[in-house]
XYZ file of C-alpha atoms in Angstrom:
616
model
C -16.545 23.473 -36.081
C -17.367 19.577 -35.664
C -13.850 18.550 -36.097
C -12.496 21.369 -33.663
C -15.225 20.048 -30.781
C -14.211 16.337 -31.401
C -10.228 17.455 -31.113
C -11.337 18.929 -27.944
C -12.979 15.779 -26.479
C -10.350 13.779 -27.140
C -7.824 16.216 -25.454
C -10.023 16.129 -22.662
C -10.191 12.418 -22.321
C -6.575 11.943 -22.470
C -6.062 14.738 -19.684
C -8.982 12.978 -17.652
C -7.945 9.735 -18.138
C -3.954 10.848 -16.713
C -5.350 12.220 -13.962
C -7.237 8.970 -12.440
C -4.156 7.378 -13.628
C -1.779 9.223 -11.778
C -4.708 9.586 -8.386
C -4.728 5.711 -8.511
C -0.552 5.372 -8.935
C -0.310 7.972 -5.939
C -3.069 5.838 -3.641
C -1.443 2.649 -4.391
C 2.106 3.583 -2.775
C 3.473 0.498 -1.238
C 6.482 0.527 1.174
C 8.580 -3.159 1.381
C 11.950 -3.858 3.104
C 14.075 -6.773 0.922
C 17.371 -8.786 1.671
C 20.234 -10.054 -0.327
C 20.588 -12.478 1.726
C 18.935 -13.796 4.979
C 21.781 -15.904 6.246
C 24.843 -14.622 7.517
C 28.356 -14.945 8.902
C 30.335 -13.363 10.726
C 32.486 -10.943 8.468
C 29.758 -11.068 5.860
C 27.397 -7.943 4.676
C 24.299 -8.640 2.700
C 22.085 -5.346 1.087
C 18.927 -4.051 2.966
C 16.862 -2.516 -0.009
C 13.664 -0.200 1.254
C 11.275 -0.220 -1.750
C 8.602 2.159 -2.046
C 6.181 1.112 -4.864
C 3.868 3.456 -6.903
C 5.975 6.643 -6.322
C 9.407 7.131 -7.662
C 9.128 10.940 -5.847
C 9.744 9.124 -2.228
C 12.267 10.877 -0.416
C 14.972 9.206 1.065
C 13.662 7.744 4.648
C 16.502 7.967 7.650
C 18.944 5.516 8.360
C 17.363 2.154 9.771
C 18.798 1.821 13.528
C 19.245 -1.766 13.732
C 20.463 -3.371 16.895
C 23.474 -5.322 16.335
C 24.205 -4.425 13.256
C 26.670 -1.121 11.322
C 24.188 0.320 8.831
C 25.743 2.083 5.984
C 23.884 4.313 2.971
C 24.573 2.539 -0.423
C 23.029 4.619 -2.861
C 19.453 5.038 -4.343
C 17.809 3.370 -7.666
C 14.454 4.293 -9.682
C 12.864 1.983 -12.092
C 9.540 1.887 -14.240
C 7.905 -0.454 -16.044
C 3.976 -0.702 -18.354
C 3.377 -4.681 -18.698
C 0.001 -5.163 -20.425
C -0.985 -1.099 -20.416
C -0.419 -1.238 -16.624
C 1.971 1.358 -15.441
C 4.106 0.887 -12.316
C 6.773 2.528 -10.401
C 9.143 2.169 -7.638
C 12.313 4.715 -5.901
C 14.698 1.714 -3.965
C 17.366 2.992 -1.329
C 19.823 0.352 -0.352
C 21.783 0.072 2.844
C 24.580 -1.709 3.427
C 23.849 -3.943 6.754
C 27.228 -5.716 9.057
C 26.225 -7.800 12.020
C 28.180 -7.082 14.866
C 26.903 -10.418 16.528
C 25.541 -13.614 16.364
C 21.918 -14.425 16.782
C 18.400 -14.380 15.038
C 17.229 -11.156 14.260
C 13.878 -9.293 12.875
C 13.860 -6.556 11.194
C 11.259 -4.212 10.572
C 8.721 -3.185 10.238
C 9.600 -0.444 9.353
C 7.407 3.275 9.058
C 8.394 6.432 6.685
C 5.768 9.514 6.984
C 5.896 10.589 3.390
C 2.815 13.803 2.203
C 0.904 13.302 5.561
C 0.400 9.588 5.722
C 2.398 6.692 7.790
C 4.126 4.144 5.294
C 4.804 0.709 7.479
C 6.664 -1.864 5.576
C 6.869 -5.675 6.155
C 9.591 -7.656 8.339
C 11.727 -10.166 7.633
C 13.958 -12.295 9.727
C 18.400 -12.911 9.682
C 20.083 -15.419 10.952
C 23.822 -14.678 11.761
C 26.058 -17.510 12.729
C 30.125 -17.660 13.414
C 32.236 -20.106 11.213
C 35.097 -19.539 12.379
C 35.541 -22.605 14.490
C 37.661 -20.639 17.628
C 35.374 -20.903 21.452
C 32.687 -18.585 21.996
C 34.320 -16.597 25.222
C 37.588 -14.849 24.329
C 37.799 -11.008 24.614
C 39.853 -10.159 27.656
C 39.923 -10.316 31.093
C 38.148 -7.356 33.589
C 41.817 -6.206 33.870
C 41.609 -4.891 30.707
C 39.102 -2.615 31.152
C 36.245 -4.602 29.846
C 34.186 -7.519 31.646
C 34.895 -11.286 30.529
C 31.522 -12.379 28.683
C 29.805 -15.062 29.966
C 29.429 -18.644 28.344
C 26.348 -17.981 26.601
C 26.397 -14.240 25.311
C 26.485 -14.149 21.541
C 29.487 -14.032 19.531
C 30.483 -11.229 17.002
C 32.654 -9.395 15.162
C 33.159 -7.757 18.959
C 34.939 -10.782 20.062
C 37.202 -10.343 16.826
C 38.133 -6.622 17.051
C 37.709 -4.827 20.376
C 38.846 -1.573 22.671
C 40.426 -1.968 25.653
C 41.381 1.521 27.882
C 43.558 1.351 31.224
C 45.224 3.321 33.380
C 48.690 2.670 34.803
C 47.268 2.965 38.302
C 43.584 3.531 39.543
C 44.412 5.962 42.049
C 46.030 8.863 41.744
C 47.099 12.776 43.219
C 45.985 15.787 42.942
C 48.008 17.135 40.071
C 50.213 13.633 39.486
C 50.611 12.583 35.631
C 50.105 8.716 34.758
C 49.858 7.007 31.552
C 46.657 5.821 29.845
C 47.208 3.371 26.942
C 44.300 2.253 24.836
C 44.464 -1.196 22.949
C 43.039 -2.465 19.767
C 42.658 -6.430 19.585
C 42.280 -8.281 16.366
C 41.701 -11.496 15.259
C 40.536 -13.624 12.450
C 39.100 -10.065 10.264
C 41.175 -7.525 7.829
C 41.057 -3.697 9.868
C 42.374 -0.568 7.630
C 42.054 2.763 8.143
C 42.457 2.826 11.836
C 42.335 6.506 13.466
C 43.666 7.533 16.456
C 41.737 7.042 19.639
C 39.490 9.794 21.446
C 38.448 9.672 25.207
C 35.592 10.895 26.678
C 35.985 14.700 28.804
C 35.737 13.072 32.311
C 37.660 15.688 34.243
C 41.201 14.807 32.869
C 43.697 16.105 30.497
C 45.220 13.866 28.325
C 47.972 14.540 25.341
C 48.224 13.272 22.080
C 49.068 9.775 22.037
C 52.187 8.625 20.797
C 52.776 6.553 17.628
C 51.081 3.023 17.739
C 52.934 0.239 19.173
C 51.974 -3.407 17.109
C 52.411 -6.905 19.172
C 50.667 -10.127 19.669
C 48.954 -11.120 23.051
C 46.918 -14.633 23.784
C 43.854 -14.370 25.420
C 42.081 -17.495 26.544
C 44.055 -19.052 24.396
C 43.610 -16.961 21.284
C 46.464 -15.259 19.667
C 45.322 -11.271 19.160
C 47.400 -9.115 16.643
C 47.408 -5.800 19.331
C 47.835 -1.726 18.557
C 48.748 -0.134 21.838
C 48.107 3.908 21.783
C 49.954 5.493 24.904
C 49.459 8.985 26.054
C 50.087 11.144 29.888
C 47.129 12.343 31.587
C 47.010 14.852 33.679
C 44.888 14.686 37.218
C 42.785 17.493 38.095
C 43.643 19.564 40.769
C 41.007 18.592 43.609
C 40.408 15.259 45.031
C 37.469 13.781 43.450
C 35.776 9.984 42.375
C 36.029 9.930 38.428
C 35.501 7.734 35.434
C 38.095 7.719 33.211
C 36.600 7.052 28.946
C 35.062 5.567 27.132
C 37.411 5.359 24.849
C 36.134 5.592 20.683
C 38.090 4.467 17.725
C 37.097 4.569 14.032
C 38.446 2.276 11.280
C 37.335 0.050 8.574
C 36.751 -3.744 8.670
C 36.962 -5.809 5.471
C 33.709 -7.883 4.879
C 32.457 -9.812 1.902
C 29.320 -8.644 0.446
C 26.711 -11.343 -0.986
C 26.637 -11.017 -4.534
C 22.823 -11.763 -4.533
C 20.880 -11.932 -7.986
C 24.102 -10.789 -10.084
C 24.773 -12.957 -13.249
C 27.642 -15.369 -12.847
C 29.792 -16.789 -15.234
C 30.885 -20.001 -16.182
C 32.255 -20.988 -12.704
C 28.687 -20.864 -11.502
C 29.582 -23.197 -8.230
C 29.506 -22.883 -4.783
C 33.606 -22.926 -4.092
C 33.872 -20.044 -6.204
C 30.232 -18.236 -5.790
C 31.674 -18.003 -2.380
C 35.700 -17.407 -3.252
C 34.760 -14.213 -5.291
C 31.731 -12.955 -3.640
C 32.934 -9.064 -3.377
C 34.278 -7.783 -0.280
C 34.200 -4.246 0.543
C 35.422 -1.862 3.308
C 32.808 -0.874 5.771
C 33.450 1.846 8.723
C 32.674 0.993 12.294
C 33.392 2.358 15.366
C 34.910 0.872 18.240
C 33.870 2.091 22.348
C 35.918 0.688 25.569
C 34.458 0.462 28.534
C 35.059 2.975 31.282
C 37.112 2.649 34.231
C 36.709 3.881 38.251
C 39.854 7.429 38.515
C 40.166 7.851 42.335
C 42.021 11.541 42.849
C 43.763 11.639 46.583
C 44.886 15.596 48.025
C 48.009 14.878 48.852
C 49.012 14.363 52.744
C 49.115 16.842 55.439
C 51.545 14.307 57.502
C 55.494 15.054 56.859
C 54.942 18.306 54.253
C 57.932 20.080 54.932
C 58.261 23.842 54.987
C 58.399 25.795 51.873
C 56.768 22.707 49.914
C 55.209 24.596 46.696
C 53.308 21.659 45.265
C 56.158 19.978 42.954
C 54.962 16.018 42.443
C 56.763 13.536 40.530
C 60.489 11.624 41.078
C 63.286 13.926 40.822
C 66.441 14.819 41.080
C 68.140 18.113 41.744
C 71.863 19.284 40.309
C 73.158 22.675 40.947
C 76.572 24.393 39.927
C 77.561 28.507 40.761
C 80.527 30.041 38.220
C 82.339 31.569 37.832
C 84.058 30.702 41.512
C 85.911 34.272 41.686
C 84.168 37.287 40.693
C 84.476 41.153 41.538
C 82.447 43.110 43.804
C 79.248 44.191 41.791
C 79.451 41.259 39.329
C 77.163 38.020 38.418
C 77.485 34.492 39.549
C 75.182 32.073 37.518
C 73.351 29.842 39.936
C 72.167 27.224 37.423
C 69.362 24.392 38.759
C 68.375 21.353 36.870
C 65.445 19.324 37.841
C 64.976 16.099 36.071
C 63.125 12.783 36.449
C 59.778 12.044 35.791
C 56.213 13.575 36.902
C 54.383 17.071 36.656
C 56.877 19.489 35.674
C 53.867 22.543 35.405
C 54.144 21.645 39.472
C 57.845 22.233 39.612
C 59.264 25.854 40.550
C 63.058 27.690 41.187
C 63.740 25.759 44.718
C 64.339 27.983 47.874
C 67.349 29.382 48.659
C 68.328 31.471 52.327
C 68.173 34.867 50.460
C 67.895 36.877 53.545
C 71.820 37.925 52.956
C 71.676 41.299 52.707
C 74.892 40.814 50.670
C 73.186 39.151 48.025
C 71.318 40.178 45.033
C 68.960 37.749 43.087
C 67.297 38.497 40.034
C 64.331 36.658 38.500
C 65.605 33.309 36.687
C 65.446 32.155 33.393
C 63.420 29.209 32.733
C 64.234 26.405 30.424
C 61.725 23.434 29.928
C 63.140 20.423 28.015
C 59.286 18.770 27.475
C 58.817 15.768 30.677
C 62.506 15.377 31.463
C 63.905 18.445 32.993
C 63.566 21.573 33.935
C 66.412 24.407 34.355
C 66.598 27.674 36.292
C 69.739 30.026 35.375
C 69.654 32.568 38.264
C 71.648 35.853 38.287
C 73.179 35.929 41.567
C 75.144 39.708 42.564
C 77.646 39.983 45.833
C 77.270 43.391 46.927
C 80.479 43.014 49.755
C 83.921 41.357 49.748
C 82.399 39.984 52.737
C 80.516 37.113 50.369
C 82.322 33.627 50.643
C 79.383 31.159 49.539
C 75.994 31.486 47.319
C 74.150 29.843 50.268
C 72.527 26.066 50.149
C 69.441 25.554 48.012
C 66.448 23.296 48.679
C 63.902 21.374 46.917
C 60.903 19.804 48.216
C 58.290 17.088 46.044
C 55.983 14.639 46.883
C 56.758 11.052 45.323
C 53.508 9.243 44.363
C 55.068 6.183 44.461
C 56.699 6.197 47.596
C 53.478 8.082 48.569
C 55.767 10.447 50.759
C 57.629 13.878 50.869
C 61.223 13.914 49.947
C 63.644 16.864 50.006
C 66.510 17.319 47.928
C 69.284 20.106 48.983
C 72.405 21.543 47.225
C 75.285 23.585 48.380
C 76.242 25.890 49.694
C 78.631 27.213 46.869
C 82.006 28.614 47.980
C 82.995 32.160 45.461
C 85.603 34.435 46.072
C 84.618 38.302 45.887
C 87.797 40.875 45.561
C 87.529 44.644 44.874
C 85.833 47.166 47.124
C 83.938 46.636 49.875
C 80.540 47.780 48.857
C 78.634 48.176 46.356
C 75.977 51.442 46.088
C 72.656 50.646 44.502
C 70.786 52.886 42.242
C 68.072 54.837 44.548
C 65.412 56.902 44.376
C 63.625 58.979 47.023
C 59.869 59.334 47.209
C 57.929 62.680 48.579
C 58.226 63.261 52.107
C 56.547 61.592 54.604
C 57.230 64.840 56.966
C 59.006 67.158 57.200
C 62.710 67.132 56.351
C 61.759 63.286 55.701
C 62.289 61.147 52.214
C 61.403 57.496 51.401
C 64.231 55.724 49.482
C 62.677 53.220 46.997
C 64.859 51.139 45.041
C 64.508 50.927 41.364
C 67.077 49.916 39.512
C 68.362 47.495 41.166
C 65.607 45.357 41.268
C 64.158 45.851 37.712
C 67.473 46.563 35.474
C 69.590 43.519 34.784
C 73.157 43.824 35.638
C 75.044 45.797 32.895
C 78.456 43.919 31.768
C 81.782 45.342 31.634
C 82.960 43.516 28.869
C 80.923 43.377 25.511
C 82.636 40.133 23.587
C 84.342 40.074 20.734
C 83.484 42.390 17.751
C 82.873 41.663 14.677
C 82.955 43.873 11.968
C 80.293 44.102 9.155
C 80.497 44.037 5.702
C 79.264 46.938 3.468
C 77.907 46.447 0.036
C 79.657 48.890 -2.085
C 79.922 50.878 -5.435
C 76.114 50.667 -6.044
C 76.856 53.107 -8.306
C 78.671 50.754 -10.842
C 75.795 48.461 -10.521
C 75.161 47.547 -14.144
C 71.190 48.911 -15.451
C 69.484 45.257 -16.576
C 70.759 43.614 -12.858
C 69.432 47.143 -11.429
C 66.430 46.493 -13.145
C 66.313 42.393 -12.103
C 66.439 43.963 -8.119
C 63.181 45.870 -9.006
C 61.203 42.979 -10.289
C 62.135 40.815 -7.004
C 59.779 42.366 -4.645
C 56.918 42.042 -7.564
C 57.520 38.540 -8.482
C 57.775 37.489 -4.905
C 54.324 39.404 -4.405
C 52.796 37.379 -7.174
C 53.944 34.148 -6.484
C 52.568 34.593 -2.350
C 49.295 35.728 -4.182
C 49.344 32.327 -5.954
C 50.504 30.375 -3.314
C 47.491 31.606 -0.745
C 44.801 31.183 -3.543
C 45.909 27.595 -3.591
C 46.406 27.279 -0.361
C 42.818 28.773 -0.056
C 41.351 25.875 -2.709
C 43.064 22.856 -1.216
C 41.252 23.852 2.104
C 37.438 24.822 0.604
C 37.725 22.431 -2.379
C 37.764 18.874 -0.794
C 37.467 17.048 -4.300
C 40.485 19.123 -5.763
C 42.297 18.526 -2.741
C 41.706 14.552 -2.791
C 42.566 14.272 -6.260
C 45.544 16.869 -5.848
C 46.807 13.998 -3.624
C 46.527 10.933 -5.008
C 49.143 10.147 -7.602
C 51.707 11.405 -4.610
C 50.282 8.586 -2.429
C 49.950 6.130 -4.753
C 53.759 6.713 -5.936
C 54.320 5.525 -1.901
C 52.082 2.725 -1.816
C 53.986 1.715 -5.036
C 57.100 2.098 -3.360
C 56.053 -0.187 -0.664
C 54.783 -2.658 -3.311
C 58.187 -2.398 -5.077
C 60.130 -3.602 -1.446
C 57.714 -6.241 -1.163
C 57.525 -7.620 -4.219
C 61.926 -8.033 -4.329
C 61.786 -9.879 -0.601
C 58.649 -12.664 -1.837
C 56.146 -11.646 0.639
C 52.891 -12.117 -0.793
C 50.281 -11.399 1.309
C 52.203 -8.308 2.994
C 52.525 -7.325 -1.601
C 48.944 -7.230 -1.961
C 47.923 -5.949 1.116
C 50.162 -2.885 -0.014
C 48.204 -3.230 -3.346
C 44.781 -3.041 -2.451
C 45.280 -0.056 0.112
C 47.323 1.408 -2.641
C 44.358 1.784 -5.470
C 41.524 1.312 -2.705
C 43.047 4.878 -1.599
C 44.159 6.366 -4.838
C 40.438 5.680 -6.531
C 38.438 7.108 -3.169
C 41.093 10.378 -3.862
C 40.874 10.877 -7.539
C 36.988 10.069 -7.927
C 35.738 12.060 -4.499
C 34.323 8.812 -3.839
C 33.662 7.886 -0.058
C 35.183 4.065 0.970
C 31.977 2.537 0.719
C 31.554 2.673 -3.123
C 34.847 1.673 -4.163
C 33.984 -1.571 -4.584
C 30.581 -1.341 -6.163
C 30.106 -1.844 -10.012
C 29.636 1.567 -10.095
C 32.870 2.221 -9.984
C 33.619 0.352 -13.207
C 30.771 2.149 -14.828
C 31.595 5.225 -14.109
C 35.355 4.408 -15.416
C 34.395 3.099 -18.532
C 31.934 6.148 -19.251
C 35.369 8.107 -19.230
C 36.668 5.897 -22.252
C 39.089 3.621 -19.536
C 38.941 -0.055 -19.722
C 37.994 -1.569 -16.388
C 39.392 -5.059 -17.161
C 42.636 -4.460 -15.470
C 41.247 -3.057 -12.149
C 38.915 -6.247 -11.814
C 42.012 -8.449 -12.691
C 43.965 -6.565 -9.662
C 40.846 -6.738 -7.610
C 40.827 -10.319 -8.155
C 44.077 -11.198 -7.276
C 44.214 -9.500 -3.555
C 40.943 -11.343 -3.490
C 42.100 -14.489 -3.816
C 45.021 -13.872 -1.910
C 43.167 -12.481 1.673
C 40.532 -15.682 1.157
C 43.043 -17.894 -0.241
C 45.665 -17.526 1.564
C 48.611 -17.148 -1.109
C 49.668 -19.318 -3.699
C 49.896 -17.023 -6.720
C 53.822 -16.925 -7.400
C 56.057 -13.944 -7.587
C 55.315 -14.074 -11.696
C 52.081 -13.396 -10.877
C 53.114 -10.763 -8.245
C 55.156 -8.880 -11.001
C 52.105 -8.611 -13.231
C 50.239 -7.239 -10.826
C 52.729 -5.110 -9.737
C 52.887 -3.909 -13.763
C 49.122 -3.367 -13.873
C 48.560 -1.265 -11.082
C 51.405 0.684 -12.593
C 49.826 0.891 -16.234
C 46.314 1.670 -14.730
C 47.310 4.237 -12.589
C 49.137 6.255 -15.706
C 45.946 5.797 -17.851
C 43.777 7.466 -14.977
C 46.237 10.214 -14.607
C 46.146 11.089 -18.498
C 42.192 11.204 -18.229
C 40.287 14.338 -16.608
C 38.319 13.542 -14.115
């Protein structure tokens, strides 16, 4: 009985003594902000960890919003440790932090509400500076949709890549098209992944834009590697005042990440502490500024009769055949208008259709995208009277010459034998009174012509003597419909996967596009151009390991990439080799030698077959 009381003491202690434990860990939750690195360049990223002592169970805070800076999630870390019978705990989330500019800058503190209670953390101060030696003023000129900085404002990665948006003219019609192109600049920085631009719903339609257009332009005297995206917008249709963007654009800029407390090797110096500090790919996005859209109604003054709202520069061609036709039968009146402007604006131009010896039925409309636009028109003589489809008109406003302008064709001379007349197809109505009917005509408005002559025939060919049809290839025709059954089943289901299944999808994909960026690589490598090989290279497994491990840009990079490969039995040597080499040659400028090029070239081969022989 003693010995079962004195087992239940010491139970009782234990428990008592975890619980004033664990009340003491929980009260002592501490909440610190820590930096890689507190001095910066421009193009450089350092790690912002947030540390919450005492409490491993801290969820994840939101995103710090840090002015002048991108601020990217890198992943989470938990750690424990009991020095001297003290216990102690601590969850770490770790951001990855880009300055956008130049400048001293505090951070924090920051607060996280975590069970009821306010968590504030310390602050700490950055210092950002450029190195790259060019003038602090460049990006461009108001003319470019974006104000000239001043002297003093701060430089950034925003005077190395920028967005430019501008119109081809800031006023416009009611209804006139005119071309929008959007610009990238870059200078001095490595940009991948660039997406198309978006603009801002201001009141305006604009299409897709068309495929990128690279160049160089000099700024202030700095030379700019350019993208130009063009695309047509359409006005609206009432005059209005309207701002036109901004314009947004996502891509990825290459920075280099300080490597902070990890061990070195034996080149433990400054030239190469600095030479292989990782780099890493880190999203931004990119806004333009807006720009002033003034919409004009288009003139009262000179509109000429019959004007239906056609706006561009055109030109009209018009041909009637045949030239000699019987009573009763068609002439095509084809009409072609081409140039350049709205072509949605642009209908059939007029005609003097109040010949009663005419019949016109509706034309057929042919639109050949923003270059022309053709009307085929069924034109009928009903009398041997008919010498001439009569003159046709067109009317448009030119924006540019900011005045009406009329176009006319004709008239076109036909000969019409046979009889004199021509009946049309009637019907009468009820009476009106007595001994009264109302002829309407039907058929000859809503029946197209019927021809005399059918064509040539052609005869078809019969499949014979089924009959004699041998049983197993009888057999083989049953099966078809079946198979082809089974196979669309298959098809869809996969069809179905690639579009739910985002992982499957990604890694679906990636030997195909890594077989490409080989390709490329391959080209490269035979003409010596080194920078433009590795380049090719690092996009090439930078791509195919974000596919095949469902791993977003970001991480890539990491160590936990090589981790995570050599948990799946695959040696990680030759990736950092590869890694190291299109290192050296963004930071270094070249040097390496086409041997070196070729063994490369031979090690992203070899890597990329091991990874596709292990299951991921």
């Amino acid at each position: 009985m003693l010995e079962y009381m004195l087992r239940v003491y010491r139970i009782s202690a234990v428990l008592l003594i975890l619980v004033i434990a664990s009340a003491a860990w929980a009260s002592g939750v501490k909440f610190e902000i820590a930096l890689s690195k507190t001095n910066l360049s421009i193009g450089e990223g350092a790690q912002l960890s947030l540390i919450f002592h005492g409490d491993r169970g801290a969820p994840q805070p939101p995103t710090p919003q840090l002015d002048g800076f991108s601020v990217n999630y890198g992943g989470s870390a938990s750690r424990m440790s009991i020095i001297n019978g003290s216990a102690s705990s601590a969850v770490i989330y770790n951001y990855f932090i880009v300055p956008m500019k130049t400048g001293d800058f505090k951070i924090g503190p920051l607060t996280h509400q975590y069970n009821g209670k306010t968590y504030t953390s310390n602050e700490l101060m950055l210092s950002v500076v450029d190195t790259s030696g060019a003038p602090p003023n460049p990006p461009p000129p108001a003319s470019h949709g974006q104000q000239t900085p001043s002297k003093d404002s701060p430089k950034g990665i925003n005077d190395r890549v920028f967005l430019t948006l501008k119109p081809s003219k800031p006023t416009v019609y009611v209804n006139e098209i005119f071309t929008v192109r959007v610009k990238l600049y870059i200078r001095d920085i490595s940009v991948r992944e660039v997406s198309f631009p978006l603009i801002a719903d201001s009141g305006l339609s604009v299409s897709n834009f068309d495929k990128p257009v690279q160049s160089k332009e000099t700024i202030n005297g700095l030379t700019y590697d350019t993208v130009e995206f063009t695309a047509a917008a359409f006005s609206p249709t009432s005059a209005n005042s309207l701002k036109l963007g901004p314009a947004t654009l996502k891509c990825s800029i290459l920075v280099k990440a300080s490597r902070g407390n990890f061990p070195r090797g034996a080149f433990d110096d400054d030239f190469f502490n600095n030479f292989f500090d990782s780099a890493r790919a880190e999203a931004i996005e990119l806004k333009s500024e807006t720009t002033a859209i003034k919409v004009m109604p288009l003139p009262d003054e000179g509109k000429p009769k019959g004007f239906k709202g056609a706006i561009g520069s055109f030109e009209l061609s018009a041909a009637a055949e045949p030239a000699e036709v019987k009573t009763g039968d068609p002439v095509t009146l084809k009409m072609t208008v081409t140039g350049k402007g709205n072509f949605n604006t642009v209908t059939v131009p007029d005609k003097d259709d109040t010949t009663a010896s005419l019949k016109y039925y509706d034309p057929q409309i042919k639109q050949d995208k923003h270059i022309s636009k053709t009307f085929e028109q069924a034109v009928i003589p009903l009398s041997n009277s008919v010498q001439a489809i009569p003159e046709i008109v067109f009317s448009f406003f030119d924006p540019d010459k900011k005045s009406y302008q009329t176009v006319k064709k004709g008239p076109f001379p036909v000969t019409v034998t046979g009889a004199g007349t021509v009946g049309m197809a009637k019907i009468s109505g009820p009476p009106q009174s007595p001994g009264e009917t109302k002829p309407v005509e039907i058929l000859g408005k809503d029946v197209v012509f019927i021809k005399e002559r059918p064509g040539k025939v052609t005869r078809i060919s019969k499949i014979s003597n089924w009959q004699q049809m041998p049983y197993p290839m009888f057999l083989a025709f049953l099966l078809i419909p079946p198979m082809v059954y089974i196979g669309a089943v298959i098809h869809a289901r996969r069809i179905s996967r690639l579009r739910r299944d985002v992982k499957y999808a990604r890694g679906l994909r990636a030997p195909k596009k890594a077989k490409l960026g080989l390709k490329t690589a391959s080209a490269l490598l035979e003409t010596g151009s080194e920078q433009e090989f590795y380049d090719a290279v690092h996009k090439t497994i930078f791509d195919y390991l974000g596919d095949k491990l469902h791993m977003p840009p970001g991480e890539i990079m990491n160590d936990t990439i090589f981790s995570l490969l050599e948990q799946k039995g695959l040696e990680t040597q030759t990736l950092k080799e590869i890694f190291k080499a299109c290192d050296m040659t963004r930071y270094a400028r070249g040097g390496l030698g086409k041997a070196e090029m070729q063994k490369t070239y031979q090690q992203i081969e070899d890597f990329i077959d091991k990874m596709e022989g292990t299951r991921f």
